XYZ file of C-alpha atoms in Angstrom:
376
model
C 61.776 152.711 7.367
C 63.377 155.704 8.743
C 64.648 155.578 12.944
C 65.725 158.260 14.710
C 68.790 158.504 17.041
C 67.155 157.656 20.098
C 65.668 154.727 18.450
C 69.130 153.636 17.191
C 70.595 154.089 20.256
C 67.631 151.668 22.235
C 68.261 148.948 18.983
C 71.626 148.715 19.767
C 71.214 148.483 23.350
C 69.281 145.521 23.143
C 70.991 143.626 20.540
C 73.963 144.063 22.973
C 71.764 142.559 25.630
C 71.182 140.404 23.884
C 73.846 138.563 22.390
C 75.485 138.706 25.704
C 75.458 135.329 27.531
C 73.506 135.148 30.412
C 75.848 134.288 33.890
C 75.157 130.713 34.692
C 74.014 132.294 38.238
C 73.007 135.268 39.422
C 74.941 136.741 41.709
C 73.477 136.909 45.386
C 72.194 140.385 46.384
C 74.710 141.719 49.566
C 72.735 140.747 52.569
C 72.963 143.467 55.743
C 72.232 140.192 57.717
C 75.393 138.526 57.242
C 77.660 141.296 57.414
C 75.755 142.123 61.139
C 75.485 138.512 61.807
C 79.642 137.941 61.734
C 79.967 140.945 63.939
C 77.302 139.604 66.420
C 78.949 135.876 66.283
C 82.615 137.449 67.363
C 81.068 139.429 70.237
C 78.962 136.816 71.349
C 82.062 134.391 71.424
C 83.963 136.691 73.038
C 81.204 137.600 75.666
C 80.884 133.753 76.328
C 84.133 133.121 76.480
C 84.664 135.621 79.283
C 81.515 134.753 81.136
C 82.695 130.946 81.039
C 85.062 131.802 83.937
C 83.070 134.442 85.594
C 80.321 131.305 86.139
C 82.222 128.771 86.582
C 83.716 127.694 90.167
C 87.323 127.902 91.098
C 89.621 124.786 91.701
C 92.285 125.613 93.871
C 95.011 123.701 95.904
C 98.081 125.182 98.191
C 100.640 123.211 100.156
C 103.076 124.638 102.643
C 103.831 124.524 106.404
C 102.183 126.261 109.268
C 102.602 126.676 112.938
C 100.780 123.964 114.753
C 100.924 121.995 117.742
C 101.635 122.725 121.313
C 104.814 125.395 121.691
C 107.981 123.936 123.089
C 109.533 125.400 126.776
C 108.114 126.214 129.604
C 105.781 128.410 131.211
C 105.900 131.933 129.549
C 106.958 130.253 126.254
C 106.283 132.218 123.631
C 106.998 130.487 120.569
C 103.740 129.013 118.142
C 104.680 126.064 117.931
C 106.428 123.762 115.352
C 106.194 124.006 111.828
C 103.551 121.369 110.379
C 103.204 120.575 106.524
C 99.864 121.328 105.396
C 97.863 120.483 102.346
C 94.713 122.466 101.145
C 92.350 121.705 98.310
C 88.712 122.521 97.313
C 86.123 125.040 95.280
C 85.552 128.457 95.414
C 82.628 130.285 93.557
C 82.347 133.389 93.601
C 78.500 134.721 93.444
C 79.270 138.159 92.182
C 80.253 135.712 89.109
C 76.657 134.946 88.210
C 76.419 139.120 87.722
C 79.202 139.664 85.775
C 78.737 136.480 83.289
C 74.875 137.581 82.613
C 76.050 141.280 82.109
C 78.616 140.563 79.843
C 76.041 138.591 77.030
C 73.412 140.954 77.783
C 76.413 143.484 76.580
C 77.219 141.528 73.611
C 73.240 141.405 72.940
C 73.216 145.249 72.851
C 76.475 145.334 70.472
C 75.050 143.109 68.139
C 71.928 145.162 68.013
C 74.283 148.181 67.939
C 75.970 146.786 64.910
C 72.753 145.895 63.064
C 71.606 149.641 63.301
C 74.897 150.424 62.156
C 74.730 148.372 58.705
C 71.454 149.486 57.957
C 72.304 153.330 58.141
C 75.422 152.847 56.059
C 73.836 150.625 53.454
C 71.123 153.344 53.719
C 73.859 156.809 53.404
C 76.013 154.329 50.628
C 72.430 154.303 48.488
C 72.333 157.969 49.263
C 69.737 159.305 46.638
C 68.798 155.641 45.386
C 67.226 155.085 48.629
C 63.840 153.808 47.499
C 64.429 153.297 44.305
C 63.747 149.360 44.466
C 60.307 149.778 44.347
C 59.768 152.087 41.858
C 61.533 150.580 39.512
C 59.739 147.765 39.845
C 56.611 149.484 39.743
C 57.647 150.697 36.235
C 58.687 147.429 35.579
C 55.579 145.850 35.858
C 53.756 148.260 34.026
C 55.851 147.996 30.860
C 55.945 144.029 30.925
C 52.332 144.098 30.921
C 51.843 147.204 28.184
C 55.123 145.532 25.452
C 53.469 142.843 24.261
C 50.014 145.001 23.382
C 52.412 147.530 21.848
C 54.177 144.597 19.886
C 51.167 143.521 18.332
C 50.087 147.191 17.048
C 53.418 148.022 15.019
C 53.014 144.649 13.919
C 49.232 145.438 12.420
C 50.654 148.649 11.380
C 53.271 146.775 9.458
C 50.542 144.892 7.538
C 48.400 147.885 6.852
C 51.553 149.423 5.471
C 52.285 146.517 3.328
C 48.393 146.757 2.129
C 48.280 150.007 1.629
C 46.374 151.019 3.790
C 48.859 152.863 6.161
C 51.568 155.067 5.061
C 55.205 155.087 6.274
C 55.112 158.142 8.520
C 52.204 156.684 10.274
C 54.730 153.414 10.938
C 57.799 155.762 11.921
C 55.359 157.504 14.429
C 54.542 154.161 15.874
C 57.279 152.871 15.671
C 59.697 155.619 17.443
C 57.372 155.177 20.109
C 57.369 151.673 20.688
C 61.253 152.303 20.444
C 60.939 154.391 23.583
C 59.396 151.965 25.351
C 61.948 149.140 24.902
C 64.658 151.623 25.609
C 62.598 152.345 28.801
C 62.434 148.778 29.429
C 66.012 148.026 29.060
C 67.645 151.164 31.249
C 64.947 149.768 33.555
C 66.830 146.384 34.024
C 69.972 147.929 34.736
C 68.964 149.911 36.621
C 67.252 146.807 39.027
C 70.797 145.150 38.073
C 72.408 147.912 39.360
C 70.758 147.773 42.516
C 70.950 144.627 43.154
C 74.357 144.091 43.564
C 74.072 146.906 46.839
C 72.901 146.122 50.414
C 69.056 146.029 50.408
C 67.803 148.601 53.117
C 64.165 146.909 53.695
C 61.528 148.292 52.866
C 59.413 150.095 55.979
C 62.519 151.055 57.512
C 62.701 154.716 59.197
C 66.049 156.141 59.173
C 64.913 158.489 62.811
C 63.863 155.038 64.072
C 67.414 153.065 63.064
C 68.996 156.568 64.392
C 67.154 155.436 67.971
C 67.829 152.355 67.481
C 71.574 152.949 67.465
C 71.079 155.161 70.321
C 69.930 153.375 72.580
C 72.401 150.192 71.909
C 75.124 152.041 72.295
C 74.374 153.491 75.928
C 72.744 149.526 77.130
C 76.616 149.127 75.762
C 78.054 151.531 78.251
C 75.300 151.259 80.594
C 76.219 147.069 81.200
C 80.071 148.281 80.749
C 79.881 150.551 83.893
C 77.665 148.015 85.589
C 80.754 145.382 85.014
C 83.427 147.975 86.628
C 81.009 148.690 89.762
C 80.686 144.424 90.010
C 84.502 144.642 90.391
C 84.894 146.033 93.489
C 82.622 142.910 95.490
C 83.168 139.778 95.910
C 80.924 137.139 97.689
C 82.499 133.935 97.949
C 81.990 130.407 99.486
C 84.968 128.067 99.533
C 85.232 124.916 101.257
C 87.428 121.521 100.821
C 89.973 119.329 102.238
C 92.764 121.029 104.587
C 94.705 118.892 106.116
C 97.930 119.052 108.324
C 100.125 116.710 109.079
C 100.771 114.867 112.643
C 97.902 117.214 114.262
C 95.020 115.527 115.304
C 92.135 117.356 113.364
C 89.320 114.368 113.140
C 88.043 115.636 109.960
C 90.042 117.253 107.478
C 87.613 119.724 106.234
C 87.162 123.845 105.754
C 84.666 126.184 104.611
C 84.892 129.590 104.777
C 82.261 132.317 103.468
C 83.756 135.545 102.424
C 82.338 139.166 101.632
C 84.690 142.036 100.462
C 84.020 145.585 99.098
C 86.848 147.648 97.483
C 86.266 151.050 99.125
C 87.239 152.614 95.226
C 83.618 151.848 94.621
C 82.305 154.970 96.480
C 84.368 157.512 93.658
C 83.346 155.124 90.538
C 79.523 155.835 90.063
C 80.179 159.436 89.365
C 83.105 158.722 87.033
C 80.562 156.196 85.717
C 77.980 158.576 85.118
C 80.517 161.296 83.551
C 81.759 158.285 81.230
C 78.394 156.946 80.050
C 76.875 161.098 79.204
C 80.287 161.814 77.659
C 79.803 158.891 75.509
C 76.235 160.055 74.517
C 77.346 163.205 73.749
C 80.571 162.376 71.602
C 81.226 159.247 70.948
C 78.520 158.424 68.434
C 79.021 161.811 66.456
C 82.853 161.998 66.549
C 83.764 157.809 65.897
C 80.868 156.767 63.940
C 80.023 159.942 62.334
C 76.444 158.006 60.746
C 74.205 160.853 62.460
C 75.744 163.581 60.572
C 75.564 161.901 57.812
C 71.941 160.612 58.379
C 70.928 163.736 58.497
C 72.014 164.896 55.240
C 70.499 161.969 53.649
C 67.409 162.944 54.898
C 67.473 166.737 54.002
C 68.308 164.760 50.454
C 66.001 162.819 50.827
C 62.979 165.289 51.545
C 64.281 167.645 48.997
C 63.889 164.595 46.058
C 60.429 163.521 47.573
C 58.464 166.997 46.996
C 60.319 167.145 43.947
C 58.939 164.036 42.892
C 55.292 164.211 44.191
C 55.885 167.769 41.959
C 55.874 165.632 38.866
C 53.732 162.739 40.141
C 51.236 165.444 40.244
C 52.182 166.595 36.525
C 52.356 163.101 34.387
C 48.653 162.319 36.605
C 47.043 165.216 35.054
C 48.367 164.078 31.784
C 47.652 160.166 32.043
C 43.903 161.600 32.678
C 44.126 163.679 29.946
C 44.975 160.951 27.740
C 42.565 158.463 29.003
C 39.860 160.963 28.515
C 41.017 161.335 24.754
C 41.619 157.847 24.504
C 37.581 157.252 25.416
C 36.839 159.892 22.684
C 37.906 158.342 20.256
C 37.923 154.442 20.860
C 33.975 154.960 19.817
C 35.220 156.258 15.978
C 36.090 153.496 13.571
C 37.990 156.090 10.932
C 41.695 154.554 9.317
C 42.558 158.207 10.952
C 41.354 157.620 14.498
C 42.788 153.928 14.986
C 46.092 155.683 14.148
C 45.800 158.307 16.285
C 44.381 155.737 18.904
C 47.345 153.955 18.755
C 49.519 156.759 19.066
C 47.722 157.550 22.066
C 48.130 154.224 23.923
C 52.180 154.233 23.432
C 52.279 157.265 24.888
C 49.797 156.665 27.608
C 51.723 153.370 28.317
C 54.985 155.541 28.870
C 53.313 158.020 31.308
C 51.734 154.852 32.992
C 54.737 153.741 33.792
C 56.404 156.678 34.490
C 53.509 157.334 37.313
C 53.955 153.908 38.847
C 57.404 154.814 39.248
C 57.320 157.766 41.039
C 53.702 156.672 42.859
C 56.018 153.962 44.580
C 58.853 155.870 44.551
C 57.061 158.456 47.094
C 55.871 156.034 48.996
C 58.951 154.469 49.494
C 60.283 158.090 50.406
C 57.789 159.253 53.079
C 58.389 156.329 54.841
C 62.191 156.535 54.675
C 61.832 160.226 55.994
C 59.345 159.610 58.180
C 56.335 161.727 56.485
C 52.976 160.500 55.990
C 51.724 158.747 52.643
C 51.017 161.372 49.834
C-alpha cells in the first residue's frame, strides 16, 4: 500500500504520541483567579491592618506636675501656686476613625477589582491572536471524535473488499490518504488544546471594552477613596475621658472628659489639588504605567481583522459542506461497487470540512463577543 508524505508525516506523529507515557497528572490549567486572588489578599491585609488603628480607641496615660493649690504671699501675689504631681489616664476615640477605617477597605475592594481587570486583559493581550481559540478547537474536536470511528470502519471494509477482490489498491490509497488526514487533523488538534491549556483561560463571554471599563473605573474609586483619606486628615472629632488625678488637692472625684473638634485650615487648598490629582491620573496614569489600553486596542484591531477573515471562509467551506451533502444524497440511493467508493470518498472529505466549519462557526462566535460585535 502506497502513503504519501503527509500521511507519513500524521503516522509518525501518532506513533510518537503514542508510545509516549502519559504524565501521572495533568497539569492544572493557570487560573486568573489565583494570581488576582494573592494580590487582593495583600491589599486587603494591608487595608485591615491600617484600619485596625483608625477604629480602634486610644489608651493613653501622662504623669507630671502642675500648678495647683492656693498661691503663696499676700495680697497682689502673683504666683500659681505650688507644683502638684498629677496622674492622667483614660480613652480617646477618635470618630473621624470610623471614616478613614471604612474608606481604606472600600479602597482595597476597588484595587482588588482593579487587579482582576488587570489579569484578565493581560492573559487576554498574552493569547493575542489565540483569543478564542478554546472553543473552536473543541468544536472541531467533537466533530472528529464522533466522524473517526465511522471512518475507521470504512478503510477497514475497504481493506476486505481489497483482499476479495473486489476493490483495487488505488481505491484503498484514496481512502486511505484521507482517513490519514483526518487523524493528522485529530492529533495537531490535541496539541493544540494542550497548548492552550497550559495559558491563563480568559472566560468565555468576556468583552475586552467592558474589562477596559472595568479597569477604569477601579482605578479612579482607587484615587477617588485615596483623596477622600487625605481630606479625612485634616479633622478630627474626638471624645476622651478617664481618671486625672492630682495629688494633695481636694478634687472629690478624680475624673475628666473632654470633647474635641479640630480642622486643619490646609483643607481649604486640598480639594482642588485633589481634583487636579484624581483627572491627571485618568488621563495618564493608566496609559503611561500600565500601558494595557494601548495594547487592548491593538488586540482588538487584530482581533476584528481575523474575525471577517474567518467568517470569509466560514462562508466558503459552508457552501462546500452543502455541496457535498447534496452529492452525498445523490448518490447514497445507487448501489454500484463505483458509487459506494465514491460515497465513501465523499464522507471523509465531508467529515474534514465538517469539522473545519465547527471550528471556525465557534471560533466567530467566540470573536464577536471578544470584540464586541454581534453574532454572525
Amino acid at each position: 500500500m502506497m502513503l504519501t508524505g503527509g500521511a507519513l508525516l500524521a503516522l509518525a506523529a501518532r506513533t510518537a504520541l503514542a508510545q509516549s507515557e502519559p504524565p501521572a497528572e495533568a497539569a492544572p490549567r493557570p487560573r486568573l483567579e489565583d494570581r488576582a486572588d494573592g494580590y487582593c489578599e495583600f491589599v486587603r491585609g494591608v487595608a485591615d491592618a491600617d484600619a485596625a488603628l483608625e477604629l480602634a480607641p486610644e489608651v493613653y496615660a501622662s504623669i507630671g506636675v502642675v500648678n495647683a493649690g492656693e498661691a503663696s504671699g499676700g495680697v497682689g501675689t502673683t504666683g500659681l501656686g505650688e507644683p502638684k504631681p498629677r496622674v492622667t489616664a483614660g480613652l480617646s476615640y477618635d470618630f473621624v476613625g470610623l471614616y478613614r477605617g471604612s474608606a481604606l477597605r472600600k479602597r482595597a475592594e476597588a484595587e482588588c477589582r482593579r487587579q482582576r481587570a488587570v489579569a484578565m486583559l493581560e492573559a487576554a493581550v498574552h493569547q493575542g491572536s489565540g483569543l478564542g481559540e478554546d472553543a473552536a478547537l473543541a468544536a472541531r474536536a467533537r466533530v472528529l471524535d464522533e466522524a473517526l470511528p465511522r471512518a475507521e470502519e470504512l478503510v477497514t471494509a475497504l481493506r476486505n473488499d481489497l483482499r476479495d477482490g473486489r476493490s483495487t489498491l488505488e481505491e484503498l490509497n484514496a481512502v486511505q490518504v484521507r482517513l490519514d488526514g483526518l487523524r493528522a487533523l485529530a492529533t495537531t488538534t490535541a496539541l493544540a488544546r494542550e497548548r492552550l491549556a497550559g495559558r491563563p483561560r480568559v472566560a468565555e463571554g468576556q468583552r475586552m471594552e467592558t474589562l477596559l471599563e472595568e479597569l477604569r473605573t477601579a482605578d479612579d474609586t482607587v484615587e477617588s477613596y485615596s483623596g477622600g483619606l487625605r481630606r479625612a486628615e485634616a479633622w478630627e472629632l474626638s471624645l476622651r475621658g478617664g481618671y486625672d488625678k492630682v495629688f494633695d488637692v481636694d478634687q472629690g472625684t478624680p475624673l475628666s472628659g473632654q470633647l474635641m473638634l479640630s480642622y486643619d485650615l490646609g483643607d481649604l487648598w486640598q480639594g482642588s489639588a485633589n481634583a487636579r490629582a484624581r483627572e491627571g491620573r485618568r488621563r495618564a496614569t493608566l496609559q503611561d504605567v500600565t500601558g494595557v489600553p494601548q495594547r487592548v486596542a491593538e488586540l482588538m484591531a487584530e482581533l476584528r481583522a481575523l474575525q471577517h477573515t474567518e467568517e470569509g471562509r466560514l462562508r466558503e467551506v459552508s457552501t462546500l459542506v452543502t455541496d457535498l451533502e447534496g452529492q452525498l444524497r445523490e448518490v447514497e440511493s445507487l448501489q454500484t461497487r463505483e458509487v459506494r467508493r465514491f460515497r465513501d470518498y465523499l464522507l471523509l472529505e465531508l467529515t474534514r470540512l465538517r469539522a473545519e466549519q465547527a471550528y471556525l462557526r465557534a471560533h466567530v462566535e467566540s470573536l464577536a463577543t471578544f470584540v464586541g460585535a454581534g453574532k454572525p
